[in-house]
Tab-separated table of C-alpha atoms in Angstrom:
chain	number	residue	atom	x	y	z
A	212	MET	CA	0.000	0.000	0.000
A	213	SER	CA	1.384	3.430	-0.931
A	214	LYS	CA	2.002	6.087	1.720
A	215	LYS	CA	-0.773	8.232	0.251
A	216	SER	CA	-3.268	5.349	0.329
A	217	ALA	CA	-2.329	4.541	3.910
A	218	VAL	CA	-2.974	8.137	4.985
A	219	LEU	CA	-6.342	8.155	3.234
A	220	PHE	CA	-7.276	4.831	4.840
A	221	LEU	CA	-6.265	6.060	8.296
A	222	THR	CA	-8.211	9.299	7.844
A	223	PHE	CA	-11.299	7.395	6.717
A	224	ALA	CA	-11.044	5.051	9.727
A	225	ILE	CA	-10.781	7.993	12.119
A	226	LEU	CA	-13.844	9.640	10.573
A	227	ILE	CA	-15.877	6.427	10.958
A	228	MET	CA	-14.784	6.125	14.584
A	229	LEU	CA	-15.741	9.735	15.324
A	230	ALA	CA	-19.133	9.282	13.640
A	231	SER	CA	-19.772	6.159	15.701
A	232	VAL	CA	-18.881	7.995	18.902
A	233	TYR	CA	-21.208	10.830	17.907
A	234	VAL	CA	-24.131	8.454	17.245
A	235	VAL	CA	-23.573	6.515	20.461
A	236	SER	CA	-23.219	9.730	22.471
A	237	GLY	CA	-26.395	11.102	20.934
A	238	THR	CA	-28.305	7.914	21.714
A	239	LEU	CA	-27.071	7.883	25.303
A	240	ALA	CA	-27.971	11.569	25.684
A	241	TYR	CA	-31.481	10.864	24.442
A	242	ILE	CA	-31.889	7.906	26.827
A	243	HIS	CA	-30.630	10.055	29.692
A	244	TYR	CA	-33.051	12.840	28.700
A	245	GLN	CA	-35.963	10.394	28.662
A	246	GLN	CA	-35.003	8.998	32.043
A	247	GLU	CA	-34.691	12.481	33.548
A	248	SER	CA	-38.033	13.601	32.115
A	249	LEU	CA	-40.167	10.540	32.716
A	250	ALA	CA	-38.761	8.811	35.789
A	251	ALA	CA	-40.848	9.388	38.900
A	252	GLN	CA	-39.051	11.031	41.803
A	253	ALA	CA	-39.509	9.524	45.264
A	254	TYR	CA	-40.373	11.649	48.318
A	255	CYS	CA	-40.386	9.484	51.421
A	256	GLY	CA	-41.096	10.261	55.053
A	257	GLY	CA	-43.909	10.165	57.557
A	258	GLN	CA	-44.625	10.408	61.269
A	259	ALA	CA	-44.060	7.088	63.061
A	260	PRO	CA	-45.514	4.522	62.855
A	261	VAL	CA	-46.636	5.560	59.359
A	262	ARG	CA	-44.289	5.391	56.364
A	263	ILE	CA	-45.190	7.273	53.163
A	264	CYS	CA	-43.424	7.472	49.787
A	265	VAL	CA	-44.830	9.731	47.053
A	266	TYR	CA	-43.773	9.114	43.438
A	267	ALA	CA	-44.247	11.939	40.955
A	268	PRO	CA	-42.686	12.980	37.622
A	269	LYS	CA	-40.684	16.187	37.422
A	270	SER	CA	-42.894	17.542	34.641
A	271	ILE	CA	-46.212	16.964	32.866
A	272	PHE	CA	-47.356	17.829	29.359
A	273	SER	CA	-50.588	19.580	30.289
A	274	ALA	CA	-52.027	19.027	26.797
A	275	PHE	CA	-52.074	15.299	27.576
A	276	TYR	CA	-53.706	15.632	30.999
A	277	ARG	CA	-57.328	15.182	29.934
A	278	SER	CA	-56.321	11.979	28.159
A	279	TYR	CA	-54.521	10.799	31.279
A	280	MET	CA	-57.763	11.339	33.190
A	281	SER	CA	-59.832	9.542	30.555
A	282	ALA	CA	-57.495	6.534	30.617
A	283	GLN	CA	-57.136	6.682	34.415
A	284	SER	CA	-53.367	6.754	34.040
A	285	SER	CA	-51.225	6.450	37.131
A	286	LEU	CA	-49.434	9.791	37.037
A	287	PHE	CA	-48.821	9.857	40.766
A	288	SER	CA	-48.597	7.023	43.262
A	289	VAL	CA	-48.319	6.779	47.029
A	290	ASP	CA	-46.814	3.888	48.983
A	291	TYR	CA	-47.985	3.573	52.577
A	292	SER	CA	-47.502	1.282	55.561
A	293	SER	CA	-47.756	1.242	59.365
A	294	SER	CA	-45.252	-0.499	61.623
A	295	SER	CA	-47.784	-0.890	64.455
A	296	SER	CA	-51.509	-1.664	64.445
A	297	PRO	CA	-53.484	-0.942	61.256
A	298	GLN	CA	-54.080	2.772	60.681
A	299	THR	CA	-56.937	4.284	58.677
A	300	LEU	CA	-55.451	7.147	56.663
A	301	LEU	CA	-56.797	9.850	54.365
A	302	ILE	CA	-54.413	10.604	51.485
A	303	THR	CA	-55.121	13.917	49.754
A	304	ILE	CA	-53.255	15.173	46.694
A	305	ALA	CA	-53.753	18.189	44.416
A	306	ILE	CA	-51.740	20.066	41.800
A	307	GLN	CA	-51.586	23.613	43.104
A	308	GLY	CA	-53.544	25.994	40.829
A	309	PHE	CA	-54.387	23.267	38.321
A	310	SER	CA	-56.382	20.394	39.816
A	311	GLN	CA	-59.034	19.711	42.376
A	312	SER	CA	-58.149	17.663	45.440
A	313	GLN	CA	-58.376	13.900	45.219
A	314	VAL	CA	-58.876	11.996	48.472
A	315	GLN	CA	-58.529	8.272	49.050
A	316	THR	CA	-59.117	6.440	52.337
A	317	VAL	CA	-56.737	3.552	52.948
A	318	THR	CA	-55.815	1.135	55.734
A	319	ALA	CA	-52.073	1.042	56.394
A	320	THR	CA	-50.655	-2.241	57.678
A	321	GLY	CA	-47.196	-3.712	58.080
A	322	ASN	CA	-47.062	-4.509	54.371
A	323	MET	CA	-46.243	-1.669	51.979
A	324	GLN	CA	-49.240	-0.938	49.711
A	325	THR	CA	-49.715	1.444	46.769
A	326	ARG	CA	-52.498	3.724	45.553
A	327	SER	CA	-52.538	5.597	42.238
A	328	PHE	CA	-53.806	9.147	41.815
A	329	ILE	CA	-54.784	11.482	38.990
A	330	PRO	CA	-56.647	14.457	40.483
A	331	PRO	CA	-59.329	15.996	38.230
A	332	MET	CA	-58.562	19.326	36.594
A	333	GLN	CA	-60.128	22.552	37.795
A	334	ASN	CA	-62.604	24.144	35.381
A	335	GLN	CA	-60.837	26.290	32.759
A	336	ALA	CA	-57.437	25.147	34.080
A	337	LEU	CA	-55.950	24.707	30.605
A	338	GLN	CA	-57.249	27.896	28.982
A	339	ALA	CA	-54.615	30.231	30.387
A	340	LEU	CA	-51.787	27.701	30.446
A	341	THR	CA	-49.893	28.923	27.373
A	342	ALA	CA	-46.523	29.087	29.113
A	343	GLU	CA	-44.533	26.793	31.344
A	344	LYS	CA	-45.676	26.919	34.972
A	345	GLN	CA	-43.749	25.972	38.101
A	346	THR	CA	-46.089	24.573	40.723
A	347	THR	CA	-46.295	21.835	43.366
A	348	LEU	CA	-48.076	18.570	43.986
A	349	ASP	CA	-49.493	19.046	47.472
A	350	VAL	CA	-49.739	15.809	49.464
A	351	HIS	CA	-51.340	15.487	52.896
A	352	VAL	CA	-51.795	12.276	54.884
A	353	THR	CA	-53.869	12.322	58.065
A	354	ASP	CA	-55.836	9.914	60.204
A	355	THR	CA	-59.618	10.127	60.526
A	356	GLN	CA	-59.261	12.627	63.402
A	357	GLY	CA	-57.139	14.967	61.289
A	358	ARG	CA	-53.791	14.138	62.880
A	359	PRO	CA	-51.061	14.768	60.265
A	360	TYR	CA	-48.669	11.944	59.412
A	361	TYR	CA	-47.135	13.343	56.234
A	362	VAL	CA	-47.116	16.755	54.468
A	363	GLN	CA	-45.125	17.386	51.296
A	364	ASP	CA	-45.092	19.932	48.477
A	365	VAL	CA	-43.478	18.154	45.539
A	366	PRO	CA	-41.994	20.458	42.843
A	367	LEU	CA	-43.757	20.018	39.497
A	368	THR	CA	-43.474	21.671	36.091
A	369	LEU	CA	-46.589	22.026	33.952
A	370	TYR	CA	-45.705	22.537	30.319
A	371	SER	CA	-47.817	24.851	28.144
A	372	ARG	CA	-50.968	23.303	26.676
A	373	TRP	CA	-49.546	24.248	23.283
A	374	LEU	CA	-46.571	21.931	23.701
A	375	MET	CA	-46.562	18.639	21.774
A	376	ARG	CA	-43.712	16.150	22.108
A	377	TRP	CA	-43.330	14.240	18.844
A	378	THR	CA	-42.385	10.673	19.748
A	379	PRO	CA	-43.933	7.387	18.571
A	380	ALA	CA	-45.229	6.779	22.105
A	381	ASN	CA	-47.105	10.100	21.955
A	382	ARG	CA	-48.362	9.776	18.368
A	383	PHE	CA	-52.063	9.570	19.311
A	384	GLN	CA	-51.768	12.620	21.597
A	385	ILE	CA	-51.971	14.950	18.591
A	386	ALA	CA	-55.709	14.129	18.521
A	387	ALA	CA	-56.047	16.214	21.707
A	388	TRP	CA	-55.699	19.250	19.405
A	389	VAL	CA	-58.653	18.025	17.290
A	390	THR	CA	-61.589	19.796	18.950
A	391	PRO	CA	-64.873	19.096	17.103
A	392	ASP	CA	-67.101	20.510	19.851
A	393	ASP	CA	-65.459	23.922	20.006
A	394	SER	CA	-67.966	26.671	19.179
A	395	ALA	CA	-65.562	28.179	16.639
A	396	VAL	CA	-65.441	24.856	14.768
A	397	THR	CA	-69.238	24.626	14.892
A	398	GLN	CA	-69.419	28.071	13.291
A	399	LEU	CA	-66.970	27.008	10.572
A	400	VAL	CA	-69.108	23.993	9.727
A	401	SER	CA	-72.205	26.170	9.587
A	402	LYS	CA	-70.559	28.500	7.075
A	403	ALA	CA	-69.409	25.553	4.960
A	404	THR	CA	-73.012	24.751	4.014
A	405	THR	CA	-72.937	27.670	1.566
A	406	HIS	CA	-69.954	26.255	-0.299
A	407	LEU	CA	-71.491	22.798	-0.431
A	408	ALA	CA	-73.982	24.153	-2.958
A	409	GLU	CA	-71.063	25.107	-5.235
A	410	GLN	CA	-69.952	21.483	-5.740
A	411	GLU	CA	-70.803	19.516	-8.866
A	412	ARG	CA	-74.132	17.713	-8.707
A	413	PRO	CA	-75.390	15.443	-7.328
A	414	ILE	CA	-74.419	17.084	-4.042
A	415	PRO	CA	-75.511	15.926	-0.587
A	416	PRO	CA	-78.436	17.893	0.898
A	417	ALA	CA	-76.274	19.042	3.825
A	418	LEU	CA	-73.098	18.258	5.725
A	419	ILE	CA	-74.391	14.815	6.664
A	420	GLY	CA	-71.206	12.819	7.142
A	421	TYR	CA	-71.569	9.261	5.855
A	422	SER	CA	-75.353	9.182	6.143
A	423	SER	CA	-76.639	8.181	2.660
A	424	ALA	CA	-73.599	9.917	1.113
A	425	SER	CA	-71.617	8.442	-1.768
A	426	PRO	CA	-67.777	8.570	-1.628
A	427	GLN	CA	-67.863	11.551	-3.986
A	428	GLN	CA	-70.375	13.310	-1.754
A	429	VAL	CA	-68.040	12.761	1.195
A	430	VAL	CA	-65.328	14.474	-0.857
A	431	ASP	CA	-67.780	17.292	-1.639
A	432	GLN	CA	-68.340	17.896	2.080
A	433	VAL	CA	-64.628	18.138	2.828
A	434	ASP	CA	-64.165	20.399	-0.218
A	435	ALA	CA	-66.811	22.719	1.202
A	436	ILE	CA	-65.033	22.937	4.549
A	437	TYR	CA	-61.668	23.542	2.860
A	438	ASP	CA	-63.082	26.290	0.623
A	439	THR	CA	-64.712	27.940	3.638
A	440	LEU	CA	-61.304	28.303	5.272
A	441	ARG	CA	-59.846	29.596	2.030
A	442	LEU	CA	-62.590	32.067	1.135
A	443	ASN	CA	-64.441	33.039	4.320
A	444	TYR	CA	-61.477	33.015	6.686
A	445	GLN	CA	-58.791	33.817	4.087
A	446	MET	CA	-56.575	31.311	5.847
A	447	HIS	CA	-52.823	31.666	5.392
A	448	TYR	CA	-50.360	28.786	5.590
A	449	VAL	CA	-47.203	29.415	7.638
A	450	GLN	CA	-44.132	27.267	7.001
A	451	GLU	CA	-42.749	25.346	9.989
A	452	ASP	CA	-41.397	21.822	9.920
A	453	ILE	CA	-42.746	19.041	12.132
A	454	PRO	CA	-39.917	17.427	14.149
A	455	TYR	CA	-41.587	13.993	14.197
A	456	GLY	CA	-39.290	11.439	12.595
A	457	ASN	CA	-36.338	13.791	12.145
A	458	GLY	CA	-34.123	11.918	14.595
A	459	GLY	CA	-33.998	14.817	17.049
A	460	ILE	CA	-33.403	14.477	20.761
A	461	GLY	CA	-34.514	16.413	23.815
A	462	ASP	CA	-36.220	19.722	23.153
A	463	ASN	CA	-35.782	19.218	19.388
A	464	LEU	CA	-38.842	16.941	19.522
A	465	ASN	CA	-41.082	19.609	21.082
A	466	GLN	CA	-43.369	21.909	19.104
A	467	ASN	CA	-45.877	24.577	20.089
A	468	ILE	CA	-49.236	23.935	18.409
A	469	ARG	CA	-52.234	26.241	18.748
A	470	LEU	CA	-55.800	24.998	18.996
A	471	PRO	CA	-58.226	25.274	16.040
A	472	ALA	CA	-60.136	28.199	17.595
A	473	GLU	CA	-56.893	30.162	17.931
A	474	VAL	CA	-55.948	29.397	14.327
A	475	LEU	CA	-59.358	30.590	13.129
A	476	GLN	CA	-59.009	33.774	15.145
A	477	GLN	CA	-55.569	34.572	13.714
A	478	HIS	CA	-56.399	33.422	10.139
A	479	SER	CA	-53.085	31.594	9.834
A	480	GLY	CA	-51.437	28.380	10.889
A	481	MET	CA	-48.648	25.955	10.136
A	482	CYS	CA	-49.380	22.617	8.495
A	483	ILE	CA	-50.206	20.626	11.632
A	484	GLU	CA	-52.422	23.421	12.993
A	485	LEU	CA	-54.420	23.681	9.764
A	486	THR	CA	-54.619	19.887	9.516
A	487	ASN	CA	-55.971	19.700	13.079
A	488	LEU	CA	-58.474	22.428	12.222
A	489	LEU	CA	-59.719	20.572	9.137
A	490	ALA	CA	-59.826	17.316	11.120
A	491	SER	CA	-61.921	19.023	13.803
A	492	ALA	CA	-64.534	20.136	11.274
A	493	VAL	CA	-64.472	16.722	9.593
A	494	GLU	CA	-64.980	14.931	12.906
A	495	ARG	CA	-67.725	17.432	13.756
A	496	ILE	CA	-69.859	16.175	10.842
A	497	GLY	CA	-69.121	12.513	11.593
A	498	LEU	CA	-66.398	11.745	9.071
A	499	HIS	CA	-63.211	9.840	9.913
A	500	ALA	CA	-60.099	11.998	9.666
A	501	GLU	CA	-56.469	10.972	9.723
A	502	ILE	CA	-53.349	13.073	10.135
A	503	VAL	CA	-50.685	12.126	7.606
A	504	ILE	CA	-47.059	12.826	8.526
A	505	ILE	CA	-44.323	12.958	5.902
A	506	PRO	CA	-40.812	14.350	6.509
A	507	GLY	CA	-41.325	17.815	8.022
A	508	HIS	CA	-44.970	18.134	6.977
A	509	ALA	CA	-48.563	17.112	7.789
A	510	PHE	CA	-51.792	17.023	5.783
A	511	LEU	CA	-55.333	15.687	6.077
A	512	GLY	CA	-56.762	12.359	5.046
A	513	VAL	CA	-60.491	11.536	5.145
A	514	ALA	CA	-62.090	8.124	4.759
A	515	THR	CA	-64.631	8.257	1.938
A	516	THR	CA	-66.428	5.224	3.350
A	517	LYS	CA	-67.354	4.494	6.938
A	518	ASP	CA	-65.273	1.291	6.992
A	519	ASP	CA	-62.064	3.331	6.392
A	520	ARG	CA	-61.140	1.352	3.284
A	521	SER	CA	-60.580	4.322	1.004
A	522	PHE	CA	-59.089	7.764	1.712
A	523	GLU	CA	-58.793	11.104	-0.045
A	524	TYR	CA	-56.314	13.838	0.952
A	525	TRP	CA	-56.107	17.628	1.300
A	526	ASP	CA	-53.014	19.757	1.924
A	527	ALA	CA	-53.516	23.201	3.500
A	528	VAL	CA	-50.316	24.509	1.925
A	529	ASP	CA	-52.356	25.126	-1.241
A	530	MET	CA	-54.426	27.793	0.515
A	531	ASN	CA	-51.592	30.293	0.031
A	532	ASN	CA	-51.997	29.976	-3.732
A	533	ASN	CA	-55.798	30.307	-3.488
A	534	ILE	CA	-56.199	26.869	-5.018
A	535	ALA	CA	-59.751	25.507	-4.854
A	536	ALA	CA	-60.426	22.468	-2.709
A	537	ASP	CA	-60.957	20.025	-5.577
A	538	SER	CA	-57.532	20.870	-7.027
A	539	ALA	CA	-55.948	20.749	-3.566
A	540	ASN	CA	-57.484	17.289	-3.189
A	541	VAL	CA	-55.911	16.073	-6.444
A	542	HIS	CA	-52.549	17.560	-5.465
A	543	ALA	CA	-52.560	15.965	-1.988
A	544	ASP	CA	-53.625	12.592	-3.406
A	545	THR	CA	-50.549	12.732	-5.643
A	546	ILE	CA	-48.271	13.643	-2.733
A	547	TYR	CA	-49.628	10.746	-0.690
A	548	ARG	CA	-49.097	8.234	-3.497
A	549	GLN	CA	-45.549	9.473	-4.103
A	550	HIS	CA	-44.558	9.088	-0.458
A	551	ALA	CA	-46.318	5.737	-0.131
A	552	LYS	CA	-44.408	4.456	-3.168
A	553	ALA	CA	-41.105	5.808	-1.813
A	554	HIS	CA	-41.826	4.418	1.680
A	555	THR	CA	-41.387	7.896	3.192
A	556	LEU	CA	-44.708	8.074	5.018
A	557	ILE	CA	-43.693	8.617	8.640
A	558	ASP	CA	-47.126	8.039	10.175
A	559	THR	CA	-50.851	8.108	9.557
A	560	ILE	CA	-52.825	8.805	12.718
A	561	LEU	CA	-56.519	7.971	12.511
A	562	VAL	CA	-58.376	10.247	14.920
A	563	SER	CA	-61.002	7.599	15.698
A	564	ASP	CA	-58.213	5.223	16.764
A	565	ALA	CA	-56.895	7.903	19.089
A	566	ARG	CA	-60.361	8.382	20.585
A	567	ASN	CA	-60.587	4.636	21.194
A	568	ALA	CA	-57.229	4.960	22.995
A	569	HIS	CA	-58.810	7.520	25.369
A	570	ILE	CA	-57.265	10.589	23.703
A	571	ALA	CA	-59.954	13.176	24.352
A	572	PRO	CA	-60.126	16.681	22.844
A	573	MET	CA	-58.039	19.018	24.979
A	574	LEU	CA	-60.830	21.582	25.460
């Protein structure tokens, strides 16, 4: 081997080694980040003979909280025991300024036992939560006469309700931003009736979902909703990439996403916001919507039959060019087929599947 070839070989080997170290370091950093974010912290103590350990995460994505409640997730847990005779205890927990109090009555014995908690939200708790909030999980343990055995204020971070964390484990959580019962979405659907009459005949008599509607009439209904956003609301598409599937770590997977009512009020939104808005109106009239994710971008899919065997697609990016819904539909269908053929579809999230997984609308 010549001297020049040896140098090139050595350089190439060093570059491979450095790349491997970078990948491994990045993977380890991501694992560490996940452990730091998701691992429950233990807060143990108690007045003898009672022993209490409270387990709570450092932070909570508030946008997911309603779904946690619906699924009865175990966000917080309390271990309890008594080293003497059995003790009847009242365990009370609440997230300061966010939840109501949740009280459970337990009997502590010599064996350590566990109870799970997820205190219900206060009314309107999410509305104003558009920034990160430092608060506490307040835990009080007393006997039936009110004697305190344990008092602890556990530090807790509530993330903004706008914040979505794009990981495969959270994929269904995006359906929390699909809000079909919001009054602003109801008003959008009402306005769409006018544009339904502009579709080619035979048109459905109203926005009737799948009821006696042909696949083409389902398309007509979605076209009417799309054109309402384009013409009545003069909706503007704002470019911002979706970090889902980009290989990011830590905060690079987080994205602020406004709710449909806020998008309607501001007459603009990025792709996932406009897709959620369209999906909200589609779900409002009883159609099945899916959120299609391709590298950096999202658009809407709608099942043209109730059994979800056939889908048509709409991409809100075309609103900036004032392209009518039927042309936007053709364009998005082409984009979907291209990515399906190239195997670059990152995810398709059917909203009805998310609902079946207890992902409720955020508001």
